[in-house]
Amino acid sequence: MRTAFYISDGTAITSEVFGHALLSNFPIQFKHKTIPFVETEEEAYKVLEKISESFQDSGQRPLVFYTIVNVDVRKIISRSVGINYNFLDQFVAPLEKVLGVSSKPEKHRTHSIHETTYDIRIEAVNYALANDDGSNIKEYKQADIILVGVSRSGKTPTSLYLALQYGIKAANYPFTEEDMGDMLKLPPALRQYKEKLFGLTIHPERLHQIRSERRANSKYASLQQCRMELREVENLYRREKIPFLNSTKYSVEEISAKILAETGLQRRKY
Amino acid sequence: MRTAFYISDGTAITSEVFGHALLSNFPIQFKHKTIPFVETEEEAYKVLEKISESFQDSGQRPLVFYTIVNVDVRKIISRSVGINYNFLDQFVAPLEKVLGVSSKPEKHRTHSIHETTYDIRIEAVNYALANDDGSNIKEYKQADIILVGVSRSGKTPTSLYLALQYGIKAANYPFTEEDMGDMLKLPPALRQYKEKLFGLTIHPERLHQIRSERRANSKYASLQQCRMELREVENLYRREKIPFLNSTKYSVEEISAKILAETGLQRRKY
């Protein structure tokens, strides 16, 4: 199997994202190998050896995706026996022309701490944890968004992703059977923040499957119960005009991106 | 201010990461605008209008970073008045030659659900939450890694990032004053999983600042207390040969990438 290397003097996240996106166009399996924080010439030579070994072992030239600010380190990596993609640099010179400004590459600028955004993200993570699962209704005033839905419809991972990636304070509130009664109504604690609500729903069969992994053969996990709860929340969303989406076929990244697009919520970190 | 647009028929995460990395080479402020899930020609024409408006408002041609699988939608976006970077596509044809395989672009392949990794990530997030803050010592057997350190040294956000990004099950255990006594020793619950431990530390002044925001003027937040706790944990790490890093100047992304690089821990999701 051919290996794809992702190399950087930073986290190598940019190389990974670019390389994965490019390789996802091909119906082939690759072996992936990330080597971050290659900051010295000595380390760069070790990387060259790894690339050579991979070539010898597999008989296929590795693909090497790299972004490296340090000129000496970059020169060494660019001599690897792999097929080298210094994919960012070729855009820098044309962009200098467009902008009329010289580039000033700085190491660790992309995925490192930015003073103004660091605290915001950590604060948002703490907020999401403190306001997970309807645990802290009195802090809803500070919420940027309140995710609602039945148990196991994707609220918690989405809240955490919104916090970590975007610095958004997301609370989440689970509608439980007790909320349902004859007909699910919006609890008073939520009604006063109605403009912050965003609903999640999910296919009953998928919910049944997820809940069964937690509590097999329970009423909680039964398909009948899942169907009833989802019917109630979807009716509520429609009746109260709460925007919502069905999370069944979407990743946490997709759900989060869709929520931002639909609500116009501004991220605090780019 | 010039606007940078990030456009895709998927999440636009790839466009964002590439565009941000490229623009971070320039000492200029940009306005950022992400438009994900542009899936129809009608939506594409609306995007063209937004790009035109931005040009008219600012007098500066916007930068447009896009990855679009749908050919008709892509053609429309490529006619925008902005400076267009269809940055992935130009690598596809040369890579087809190298691989000897035709590309088969599929929408939403990069940041969408992959059956095999979805459950792994959600399970890892649930694990991190259940094993946050030393709350569930009996599940340490399932941990891929156990982060240790004093309160507020970065354990929880790192555990959650490792789970969400890499599907890694990270527990975390806080050393408290009660653990310290005359000298901090490794609690028995941790000793049996010593090979899974990874320590975090932080500069005393930074810890003092973070704790002061939580409990101003407390003993917990005092610089003296922070110094004492950090001295104890760092002595423990050295004595027990627990790998550790100082999180003060690093982002969650950097801490996580360094932990993976140092421990050789394998991610479950790429």
PDB file of N, CA, C and O in Angstrom, chain A residues 5-22 33-38 65-68 87-88 108-114 121 161 164-165 253 269-270, chain B residues 13-22 87 110-111 161-162 164-166 250-258 260 267 269-270:
ATOM      1  N   PHE A   5       2.549  10.841   3.408  1.00  0.00           N
ATOM      2  CA  PHE A   5       3.142  11.507   4.575  1.00  0.00           C
ATOM      3  C   PHE A   5       2.598  12.923   4.685  1.00  0.00           C
ATOM      4  O   PHE A   5       2.430  13.615   3.670  1.00  0.00           O
ATOM      5  N   TYR A   6       2.346  13.344   5.910  1.00  0.00           N
ATOM      6  CA  TYR A   6       1.917  14.725   6.188  1.00  0.00           C
ATOM      7  C   TYR A   6       2.936  15.322   7.136  1.00  0.00           C
ATOM      8  O   TYR A   6       3.071  14.864   8.273  1.00  0.00           O
ATOM      9  N   ILE A   7       3.675  16.323   6.651  1.00  0.00           N
ATOM     10  CA  ILE A   7       4.852  16.791   7.389  1.00  0.00           C
ATOM     11  C   ILE A   7       4.795  18.297   7.579  1.00  0.00           C
ATOM     12  O   ILE A   7       4.411  19.044   6.682  1.00  0.00           O
ATOM     13  N   SER A   8       5.199  18.746   8.770  1.00  0.00           N
ATOM     14  CA  SER A   8       5.203  20.184   9.033  1.00  0.00           C
ATOM     15  C   SER A   8       6.117  20.513  10.202  1.00  0.00           C
ATOM     16  O   SER A   8       6.450  19.631  10.992  1.00  0.00           O
ATOM     17  N   ASP A   9       6.511  21.789  10.297  1.00  0.00           N
ATOM     18  CA  ASP A   9       7.162  22.217  11.537  1.00  0.00           C
ATOM     19  C   ASP A   9       6.117  22.720  12.535  1.00  0.00           C
ATOM     20  O   ASP A   9       6.458  23.150  13.630  1.00  0.00           O
ATOM     21  N   GLY A  10       4.834  22.629  12.166  1.00  0.00           N
ATOM     22  CA  GLY A  10       3.736  22.891  13.101  1.00  0.00           C
ATOM     23  C   GLY A  10       2.980  21.598  13.366  1.00  0.00           C
ATOM     24  O   GLY A  10       3.574  20.521  13.381  1.00  0.00           O
ATOM     25  N   THR A  11       1.659  21.709  13.515  1.00  0.00           N
ATOM     26  CA  THR A  11       0.848  20.526  13.845  1.00  0.00           C
ATOM     27  C   THR A  11       0.677  19.561  12.677  1.00  0.00           C
ATOM     28  O   THR A  11       0.291  18.418  12.867  1.00  0.00           O
ATOM     29  N   ALA A  12       0.886  20.050  11.454  1.00  0.00           N
ATOM     30  CA  ALA A  12       0.643  19.294  10.214  1.00  0.00           C
ATOM     31  C   ALA A  12      -0.847  19.135   9.907  1.00  0.00           C
ATOM     32  O   ALA A  12      -1.225  18.387   9.011  1.00  0.00           O
ATOM     33  N   ILE A  13      -1.699  19.869  10.629  1.00  0.00           N
ATOM     34  CA  ILE A  13      -3.143  19.766  10.374  1.00  0.00           C
ATOM     35  C   ILE A  13      -3.483  20.257   8.963  1.00  0.00           C
ATOM     36  O   ILE A  13      -4.277  19.647   8.253  1.00  0.00           O
ATOM     37  N   THR A  14      -2.855  21.351   8.538  1.00  0.00           N
ATOM     38  CA  THR A  14      -3.129  21.867   7.194  1.00  0.00           C
ATOM     39  C   THR A  14      -2.758  20.828   6.125  1.00  0.00           C
ATOM     40  O   THR A  14      -3.531  20.573   5.199  1.00  0.00           O
ATOM     41  N   SER A  15      -1.568  20.222   6.270  1.00  0.00           N
ATOM     42  CA  SER A  15      -1.156  19.184   5.318  1.00  0.00           C
ATOM     43  C   SER A  15      -2.131  18.020   5.311  1.00  0.00           C
ATOM     44  O   SER A  15      -2.478  17.492   4.251  1.00  0.00           O
ATOM     45  N   GLU A  16      -2.571  17.608   6.499  1.00  0.00           N
ATOM     46  CA  GLU A  16      -3.512  16.492   6.586  1.00  0.00           C
ATOM     47  C   GLU A  16      -4.823  16.813   5.868  1.00  0.00           C
ATOM     48  O   GLU A  16      -5.328  16.004   5.094  1.00  0.00           O
ATOM     49  N   VAL A  17      -5.367  17.982   6.164  1.00  0.00           N
ATOM     50  CA  VAL A  17      -6.668  18.328   5.586  1.00  0.00           C
ATOM     51  C   VAL A  17      -6.561  18.417   4.062  1.00  0.00           C
ATOM     52  O   VAL A  17      -7.398  17.873   3.338  1.00  0.00           O
ATOM     53  N   PHE A  18      -5.507  19.071   3.580  1.00  0.00           N
ATOM     54  CA  PHE A  18      -5.333  19.188   2.132  1.00  0.00           C
ATOM     55  C   PHE A  18      -5.114  17.807   1.503  1.00  0.00           C
ATOM     56  O   PHE A  18      -5.766  17.446   0.520  1.00  0.00           O
ATOM     57  N   GLY A  19      -4.201  17.050   2.074  1.00  0.00           N
ATOM     58  CA  GLY A  19      -3.882  15.735   1.515  1.00  0.00           C
ATOM     59  C   GLY A  19      -5.082  14.795   1.518  1.00  0.00           C
ATOM     60  O   GLY A  19      -5.365  14.131   0.524  1.00  0.00           O
ATOM     61  N   HIS A  20      -5.806  14.767   2.635  1.00  0.00           N
ATOM     62  CA  HIS A  20      -6.972  13.877   2.701  1.00  0.00           C
ATOM     63  C   HIS A  20      -8.024  14.267   1.669  1.00  0.00           C
ATOM     64  O   HIS A  20      -8.644  13.413   1.051  1.00  0.00           O
ATOM     65  N   ALA A  21      -8.234  15.601   1.546  1.00  0.00           N
ATOM     66  CA  ALA A  21      -9.235  16.060   0.580  1.00  0.00           C
ATOM     67  C   ALA A  21      -8.832  15.653  -0.833  1.00  0.00           C
ATOM     68  O   ALA A  21      -9.648  15.174  -1.617  1.00  0.00           O
ATOM     69  N   LEU A  22      -7.557  15.809  -1.141  1.00  0.00           N
ATOM     70  CA  LEU A  22      -7.087  15.442  -2.478  1.00  0.00           C
ATOM     71  C   LEU A  22      -7.215  13.931  -2.702  1.00  0.00           C
ATOM     72  O   LEU A  22      -7.752  13.479  -3.722  1.00  0.00           O
ATOM     73  N   LYS A  33       0.626   8.732   7.361  1.00  0.00           N
ATOM     74  CA  LYS A  33       1.658   8.911   8.393  1.00  0.00           C
ATOM     75  C   LYS A  33       1.905  10.408   8.598  1.00  0.00           C
ATOM     76  O   LYS A  33       2.383  11.084   7.679  1.00  0.00           O
ATOM     77  N   THR A  34       1.539  10.897   9.763  1.00  0.00           N
ATOM     78  CA  THR A  34       1.732  12.319  10.073  1.00  0.00           C
ATOM     79  C   THR A  34       2.989  12.507  10.917  1.00  0.00           C
ATOM     80  O   THR A  34       3.185  11.797  11.897  1.00  0.00           O
ATOM     81  N   ILE A  35       3.833  13.445  10.512  1.00  0.00           N
ATOM     82  CA  ILE A  35       5.023  13.767  11.320  1.00  0.00           C
ATOM     83  C   ILE A  35       5.026  15.280  11.581  1.00  0.00           C
ATOM     84  O   ILE A  35       5.445  16.063  10.733  1.00  0.00           O
ATOM     85  N   PRO A  36       4.520  15.694  12.763  1.00  0.00           N
ATOM     86  CA  PRO A  36       4.456  17.132  13.065  1.00  0.00           C
ATOM     87  C   PRO A  36       5.737  17.614  13.747  1.00  0.00           C
ATOM     88  O   PRO A  36       6.587  16.799  14.137  1.00  0.00           O
ATOM     89  N   PHE A  37       5.876  18.920  13.860  1.00  0.00           N
ATOM     90  CA  PHE A  37       6.949  19.557  14.636  1.00  0.00           C
ATOM     91  C   PHE A  37       8.351  19.134  14.200  1.00  0.00           C
ATOM     92  O   PHE A  37       9.213  18.859  15.021  1.00  0.00           O
ATOM     93  N   VAL A  38       8.556  19.074  12.895  1.00  0.00           N
ATOM     94  CA  VAL A  38       9.896  18.817  12.356  1.00  0.00           C
ATOM     95  C   VAL A  38      10.604  20.172  12.301  1.00  0.00           C
ATOM     96  O   VAL A  38      10.414  20.950  11.369  1.00  0.00           O
ATOM     97  N   PHE A  65       3.011  15.412   1.552  1.00  0.00           N
ATOM     98  CA  PHE A  65       2.349  16.721   1.648  1.00  0.00           C
ATOM     99  C   PHE A  65       3.007  17.489   2.774  1.00  0.00           C
ATOM    100  O   PHE A  65       3.025  17.023   3.911  1.00  0.00           O
ATOM    101  N   TYR A  66       3.557  18.664   2.467  1.00  0.00           N
ATOM    102  CA  TYR A  66       4.236  19.391   3.546  1.00  0.00           C
ATOM    103  C   TYR A  66       4.064  20.899   3.467  1.00  0.00           C
ATOM    104  O   TYR A  66       3.903  21.471   2.396  1.00  0.00           O
ATOM    105  N   THR A  67       4.043  21.510   4.651  1.00  0.00           N
ATOM    106  CA  THR A  67       4.120  22.970   4.789  1.00  0.00           C
ATOM    107  C   THR A  67       5.164  23.227   5.856  1.00  0.00           C
ATOM    108  O   THR A  67       5.016  22.799   6.997  1.00  0.00           O
ATOM    109  N   ILE A  68       6.233  23.909   5.485  1.00  0.00           N
ATOM    110  CA  ILE A  68       7.347  24.130   6.407  1.00  0.00           C
ATOM    111  C   ILE A  68       7.845  25.557   6.256  1.00  0.00           C
ATOM    112  O   ILE A  68       8.195  25.977   5.150  1.00  0.00           O
ATOM    113  N   PHE A  87       2.271  22.264  -1.281  1.00  0.00           N
ATOM    114  CA  PHE A  87       1.060  22.726  -1.951  1.00  0.00           C
ATOM    115  C   PHE A  87       0.667  24.174  -1.658  1.00  0.00           C
ATOM    116  O   PHE A  87      -0.067  24.785  -2.415  1.00  0.00           O
ATOM    117  N   LEU A  88       1.131  24.712  -0.535  1.00  0.00           N
ATOM    118  CA  LEU A  88       0.761  26.094  -0.202  1.00  0.00           C
ATOM    119  C   LEU A  88       1.637  27.102  -0.924  1.00  0.00           C
ATOM    120  O   LEU A  88       1.158  28.113  -1.427  1.00  0.00           O
ATOM    121  N   HIS A 108       4.006  28.284  13.104  1.00  0.00           N
ATOM    122  CA  HIS A 108       2.927  28.040  14.060  1.00  0.00           C
ATOM    123  C   HIS A 108       1.853  29.119  14.047  1.00  0.00           C
ATOM    124  O   HIS A 108       1.282  29.413  15.067  1.00  0.00           O
ATOM    125  N   ARG A 109       1.615  29.751  12.902  1.00  0.00           N
ATOM    126  CA  ARG A 109       0.586  30.774  12.934  1.00  0.00           C
ATOM    127  C   ARG A 109      -0.816  30.178  12.755  1.00  0.00           C
ATOM    128  O   ARG A 109      -1.785  30.700  13.250  1.00  0.00           O
ATOM    129  N   THR A 110      -0.900  29.066  12.049  1.00  0.00           N
ATOM    130  CA  THR A 110      -2.232  28.582  11.687  1.00  0.00           C
ATOM    131  C   THR A 110      -2.986  27.918  12.836  1.00  0.00           C
ATOM    132  O   THR A 110      -4.105  28.274  13.133  1.00  0.00           O
ATOM    133  N   HIS A 111      -2.375  26.925  13.448  1.00  0.00           N
ATOM    134  CA  HIS A 111      -3.110  26.182  14.480  1.00  0.00           C
ATOM    135  C   HIS A 111      -2.514  26.373  15.863  1.00  0.00           C
ATOM    136  O   HIS A 111      -2.574  25.493  16.698  1.00  0.00           O
ATOM    137  N   SER A 112      -1.909  27.531  16.092  1.00  0.00           N
ATOM    138  CA  SER A 112      -1.340  27.767  17.409  1.00  0.00           C
ATOM    139  C   SER A 112      -2.243  28.715  18.198  1.00  0.00           C
ATOM    140  O   SER A 112      -3.286  29.133  17.728  1.00  0.00           O
ATOM    141  N   ILE A 113      -1.825  29.020  19.401  1.00  0.00           N
ATOM    142  CA  ILE A 113      -2.632  29.895  20.255  1.00  0.00           C
ATOM    143  C   ILE A 113      -2.694  31.297  19.674  1.00  0.00           C
ATOM    144  O   ILE A 113      -1.684  31.870  19.305  1.00  0.00           O
ATOM    145  N   HIS A 114      -3.888  31.823  19.568  1.00  0.00           N
ATOM    146  CA  HIS A 114      -4.040  33.243  19.280  1.00  0.00           C
ATOM    147  C   HIS A 114      -4.620  33.832  20.556  1.00  0.00           C
ATOM    148  O   HIS A 114      -5.688  33.423  20.996  1.00  0.00           O
ATOM    149  N   ARG A 121     -12.317  29.850  23.446  1.00  0.00           N
ATOM    150  CA  ARG A 121     -12.622  28.440  23.190  1.00  0.00           C
ATOM    151  C   ARG A 121     -12.715  27.636  24.477  1.00  0.00           C
ATOM    152  O   ARG A 121     -13.609  26.819  24.648  1.00  0.00           O
ATOM    153  N   TYR A 161     -18.236  20.258  19.782  1.00  0.00           N
ATOM    154  CA  TYR A 161     -17.566  20.648  18.543  1.00  0.00           C
ATOM    155  C   TYR A 161     -17.723  22.152  18.296  1.00  0.00           C
ATOM    156  O   TYR A 161     -16.758  22.836  17.934  1.00  0.00           O
ATOM    157  N   LEU A 164     -15.233  23.852  20.695  1.00  0.00           N
ATOM    158  CA  LEU A 164     -13.803  23.665  20.407  1.00  0.00           C
ATOM    159  C   LEU A 164     -13.399  24.296  19.085  1.00  0.00           C
ATOM    160  O   LEU A 164     -12.323  24.862  18.956  1.00  0.00           O
ATOM    161  N   GLN A 165     -14.248  24.167  18.067  1.00  0.00           N
ATOM    162  CA  GLN A 165     -13.855  24.659  16.749  1.00  0.00           C
ATOM    163  C   GLN A 165     -14.171  26.130  16.562  1.00  0.00           C
ATOM    164  O   GLN A 165     -13.451  26.838  15.892  1.00  0.00           O
ATOM    165  N   GLU A 253     -19.160  17.499  12.101  1.00  0.00           N
ATOM    166  CA  GLU A 253     -18.715  18.650  11.321  1.00  0.00           C
ATOM    167  C   GLU A 253     -19.846  19.188  10.454  1.00  0.00           C
ATOM    168  O   GLU A 253     -20.038  20.397  10.333  1.00  0.00           O
ATOM    169  N   LYS A 269     -14.052  32.074  16.529  1.00  0.00           N
ATOM    170  CA  LYS A 269     -12.700  31.700  16.112  1.00  0.00           C
ATOM    171  C   LYS A 269     -12.779  31.243  14.670  1.00  0.00           C
ATOM    172  O   LYS A 269     -13.686  30.504  14.294  1.00  0.00           O
ATOM    173  N   TYR A 270     -11.816  31.650  13.859  1.00  0.00           N
ATOM    174  CA  TYR A 270     -11.782  31.159  12.495  1.00  0.00           C
ATOM    175  C   TYR A 270     -10.653  30.157  12.337  1.00  0.00           C
ATOM    176  O   TYR A 270      -9.706  30.170  13.075  1.00  0.00           O
TER     177      TYR A 270
ATOM    178  N   ILE B  13     -14.887  23.008   5.151  1.00  0.00           N
ATOM    179  CA  ILE B  13     -13.771  22.961   6.104  1.00  0.00           C
ATOM    180  C   ILE B  13     -12.439  22.923   5.361  1.00  0.00           C
ATOM    181  O   ILE B  13     -11.476  23.600   5.733  1.00  0.00           O
ATOM    182  N   THR B  14     -12.362  22.146   4.282  1.00  0.00           N
ATOM    183  CA  THR B  14     -11.106  22.064   3.528  1.00  0.00           C
ATOM    184  C   THR B  14     -10.722  23.438   2.972  1.00  0.00           C
ATOM    185  O   THR B  14      -9.570  23.865   3.081  1.00  0.00           O
ATOM    186  N   SER B  15     -11.700  24.151   2.394  1.00  0.00           N
ATOM    187  CA  SER B  15     -11.429  25.490   1.868  1.00  0.00           C
ATOM    188  C   SER B  15     -10.965  26.428   2.974  1.00  0.00           C
ATOM    189  O   SER B  15     -10.038  27.216   2.786  1.00  0.00           O
ATOM    190  N   GLU B  16     -11.610  26.343   4.119  1.00  0.00           N
ATOM    191  CA  GLU B  16     -11.237  27.207   5.239  1.00  0.00           C
ATOM    192  C   GLU B  16      -9.804  26.941   5.679  1.00  0.00           C
ATOM    193  O   GLU B  16      -9.013  27.865   5.869  1.00  0.00           O
ATOM    194  N   VAL B  17      -9.475  25.668   5.869  1.00  0.00           N
ATOM    195  CA  VAL B  17      -8.139  25.335   6.375  1.00  0.00           C
ATOM    196  C   VAL B  17      -7.069  25.772   5.383  1.00  0.00           C
ATOM    197  O   VAL B  17      -6.064  26.387   5.750  1.00  0.00           O
ATOM    198  N   PHE B  18      -7.309  25.495   4.090  1.00  0.00           N
ATOM    199  CA  PHE B  18      -6.332  25.891   3.078  1.00  0.00           C
ATOM    200  C   PHE B  18      -6.221  27.415   3.012  1.00  0.00           C
ATOM    201  O   PHE B  18      -5.130  27.979   3.038  1.00  0.00           O
ATOM    202  N   GLY B  19      -7.364  28.083   2.913  1.00  0.00           N
ATOM    203  CA  GLY B  19      -7.368  29.540   2.792  1.00  0.00           C
ATOM    204  C   GLY B  19      -6.725  30.227   3.997  1.00  0.00           C
ATOM    205  O   GLY B  19      -5.900  31.127   3.843  1.00  0.00           O
ATOM    206  N   HIS B  20      -7.076  29.772   5.192  1.00  0.00           N
ATOM    207  CA  HIS B  20      -6.492  30.383   6.393  1.00  0.00           C
ATOM    208  C   HIS B  20      -4.982  30.189   6.426  1.00  0.00           C
ATOM    209  O   HIS B  20      -4.245  31.098   6.799  1.00  0.00           O
ATOM    210  N   ALA B  21      -4.549  28.996   6.070  1.00  0.00           N
ATOM    211  CA  ALA B  21      -3.106  28.729   6.092  1.00  0.00           C
ATOM    212  C   ALA B  21      -2.394  29.631   5.089  1.00  0.00           C
ATOM    213  O   ALA B  21      -1.339  30.203   5.389  1.00  0.00           O
ATOM    214  N   LEU B  22      -2.972  29.788   3.918  1.00  0.00           N
ATOM    215  CA  LEU B  22      -2.351  30.644   2.900  1.00  0.00           C
ATOM    216  C   LEU B  22      -2.342  32.100   3.370  1.00  0.00           C
ATOM    217  O   LEU B  22      -1.307  32.787   3.325  1.00  0.00           O
ATOM    218  N   PHE B  87      -8.327  25.338  -5.547  1.00  0.00           N
ATOM    219  CA  PHE B  87      -6.955  24.942  -5.206  1.00  0.00           C
ATOM    220  C   PHE B  87      -6.697  23.442  -5.221  1.00  0.00           C
ATOM    221  O   PHE B  87      -5.569  23.005  -5.341  1.00  0.00           O
ATOM    222  N   THR B 110     -15.035  14.093   2.334  1.00  0.00           N
ATOM    223  CA  THR B 110     -13.977  14.465   3.260  1.00  0.00           C
ATOM    224  C   THR B 110     -14.433  14.584   4.708  1.00  0.00           C
ATOM    225  O   THR B 110     -13.867  13.967   5.593  1.00  0.00           O
ATOM    226  N   HIS B 111     -15.422  15.402   4.952  1.00  0.00           N
ATOM    227  CA  HIS B 111     -15.818  15.640   6.352  1.00  0.00           C
ATOM    228  C   HIS B 111     -17.204  15.100   6.667  1.00  0.00           C
ATOM    229  O   HIS B 111     -17.925  15.623   7.484  1.00  0.00           O
ATOM    230  N   TYR B 161     -10.754  17.065  22.583  1.00  0.00           N
ATOM    231  CA  TYR B 161     -10.218  17.218  21.232  1.00  0.00           C
ATOM    232  C   TYR B 161      -9.704  15.872  20.706  1.00  0.00           C
ATOM    233  O   TYR B 161      -9.953  15.505  19.550  1.00  0.00           O
ATOM    234  N   LEU B 162      -8.990  15.134  21.547  1.00  0.00           N
ATOM    235  CA  LEU B 162      -8.484  13.815  21.136  1.00  0.00           C
ATOM    236  C   LEU B 162      -9.642  12.900  20.735  1.00  0.00           C
ATOM    237  O   LEU B 162      -9.535  12.126  19.777  1.00  0.00           O
ATOM    238  N   LEU B 164     -12.860  13.880  19.703  1.00  0.00           N
ATOM    239  CA  LEU B 164     -13.608  14.376  18.540  1.00  0.00           C
ATOM    240  C   LEU B 164     -12.793  14.277  17.259  1.00  0.00           C
ATOM    241  O   LEU B 164     -13.320  13.968  16.201  1.00  0.00           O
ATOM    242  N   GLN B 165     -11.509  14.608  17.321  1.00  0.00           N
ATOM    243  CA  GLN B 165     -10.702  14.644  16.112  1.00  0.00           C
ATOM    244  C   GLN B 165     -10.135  13.282  15.752  1.00  0.00           C
ATOM    245  O   GLN B 165      -9.993  12.967  14.580  1.00  0.00           O
ATOM    246  N   TYR B 166      -9.772  12.519  16.758  1.00  0.00           N
ATOM    247  CA  TYR B 166      -9.012  11.302  16.470  1.00  0.00           C
ATOM    248  C   TYR B 166      -9.686  10.016  16.942  1.00  0.00           C
ATOM    249  O   TYR B 166      -9.145   8.928  16.739  1.00  0.00           O
ATOM    250  N   TYR B 250       0.785  26.535  24.089  1.00  0.00           N
ATOM    251  CA  TYR B 250       0.266  25.715  23.000  1.00  0.00           C
ATOM    252  C   TYR B 250      -1.251  25.704  22.949  1.00  0.00           C
ATOM    253  O   TYR B 250      -1.936  25.746  23.969  1.00  0.00           O
ATOM    254  N   SER B 251      -1.768  25.593  21.727  1.00  0.00           N
ATOM    255  CA  SER B 251      -3.204  25.434  21.533  1.00  0.00           C
ATOM    256  C   SER B 251      -3.579  23.974  21.778  1.00  0.00           C
ATOM    257  O   SER B 251      -2.718  23.099  21.843  1.00  0.00           O
ATOM    258  N   VAL B 252      -4.885  23.725  21.878  1.00  0.00           N
ATOM    259  CA  VAL B 252      -5.362  22.352  22.050  1.00  0.00           C
ATOM    260  C   VAL B 252      -4.890  21.476  20.885  1.00  0.00           C
ATOM    261  O   VAL B 252      -4.518  20.318  21.072  1.00  0.00           O
ATOM    262  N   GLU B 253      -4.898  22.032  19.677  1.00  0.00           N
ATOM    263  CA  GLU B 253      -4.433  21.290  18.500  1.00  0.00           C
ATOM    264  C   GLU B 253      -2.962  20.907  18.648  1.00  0.00           C
ATOM    265  O   GLU B 253      -2.567  19.787  18.309  1.00  0.00           O
ATOM    266  N   GLU B 254      -2.152  21.861  19.110  1.00  0.00           N
ATOM    267  CA  GLU B 254      -0.716  21.588  19.250  1.00  0.00           C
ATOM    268  C   GLU B 254      -0.444  20.573  20.357  1.00  0.00           C
ATOM    269  O   GLU B 254       0.371  19.653  20.184  1.00  0.00           O
ATOM    270  N   ILE B 255      -1.117  20.735  21.490  1.00  0.00           N
ATOM    271  CA  ILE B 255      -0.922  19.777  22.590  1.00  0.00           C
ATOM    272  C   ILE B 255      -1.270  18.373  22.105  1.00  0.00           C
ATOM    273  O   ILE B 255      -0.519  17.418  22.321  1.00  0.00           O
ATOM    274  N   SER B 256      -2.410  18.262  21.413  1.00  0.00           N
ATOM    275  CA  SER B 256      -2.853  16.942  20.948  1.00  0.00           C
ATOM    276  C   SER B 256      -1.876  16.345  19.943  1.00  0.00           C
ATOM    277  O   SER B 256      -1.533  15.159  20.023  1.00  0.00           O
ATOM    278  N   ALA B 257      -1.417  17.166  18.988  1.00  0.00           N
ATOM    279  CA  ALA B 257      -0.469  16.665  17.978  1.00  0.00           C
ATOM    280  C   ALA B 257       0.842  16.247  18.645  1.00  0.00           C
ATOM    281  O   ALA B 257       1.452  15.235  18.265  1.00  0.00           O
ATOM    282  N   LYS B 258       1.284  17.008  19.641  1.00  0.00           N
ATOM    283  CA  LYS B 258       2.527  16.659  20.334  1.00  0.00           C
ATOM    284  C   LYS B 258       2.364  15.361  21.121  1.00  0.00           C
ATOM    285  O   LYS B 258       3.280  14.532  21.178  1.00  0.00           O
ATOM    286  N   LEU B 260       0.348  12.855  20.400  1.00  0.00           N
ATOM    287  CA  LEU B 260       0.363  11.744  19.442  1.00  0.00           C
ATOM    288  C   LEU B 260       1.791  11.466  18.974  1.00  0.00           C
ATOM    289  O   LEU B 260       2.208  10.307  18.885  1.00  0.00           O
ATOM    290  N   ARG B 267      -4.237   7.211  15.990  1.00  0.00           N
ATOM    291  CA  ARG B 267      -5.578   7.759  15.880  1.00  0.00           C
ATOM    292  C   ARG B 267      -6.490   6.728  15.237  1.00  0.00           C
ATOM    293  O   ARG B 267      -6.061   5.894  14.445  1.00  0.00           O
ATOM    294  N   LYS B 269      -9.279   7.800  13.652  1.00  0.00           N
ATOM    295  CA  LYS B 269      -9.910   8.498  12.531  1.00  0.00           C
ATOM    296  C   LYS B 269      -8.854   9.386  11.899  1.00  0.00           C
ATOM    297  O   LYS B 269      -8.098  10.035  12.603  1.00  0.00           O
ATOM    298  N   TYR B 270      -8.820   9.386  10.555  1.00  0.00           N
ATOM    299  CA  TYR B 270      -7.898  10.308   9.892  1.00  0.00           C
ATOM    300  C   TYR B 270      -8.681  11.438   9.290  1.00  0.00           C
ATOM    301  O   TYR B 270      -9.858  11.319   9.022  1.00  0.00           O
TER     302      TYR B 270
END
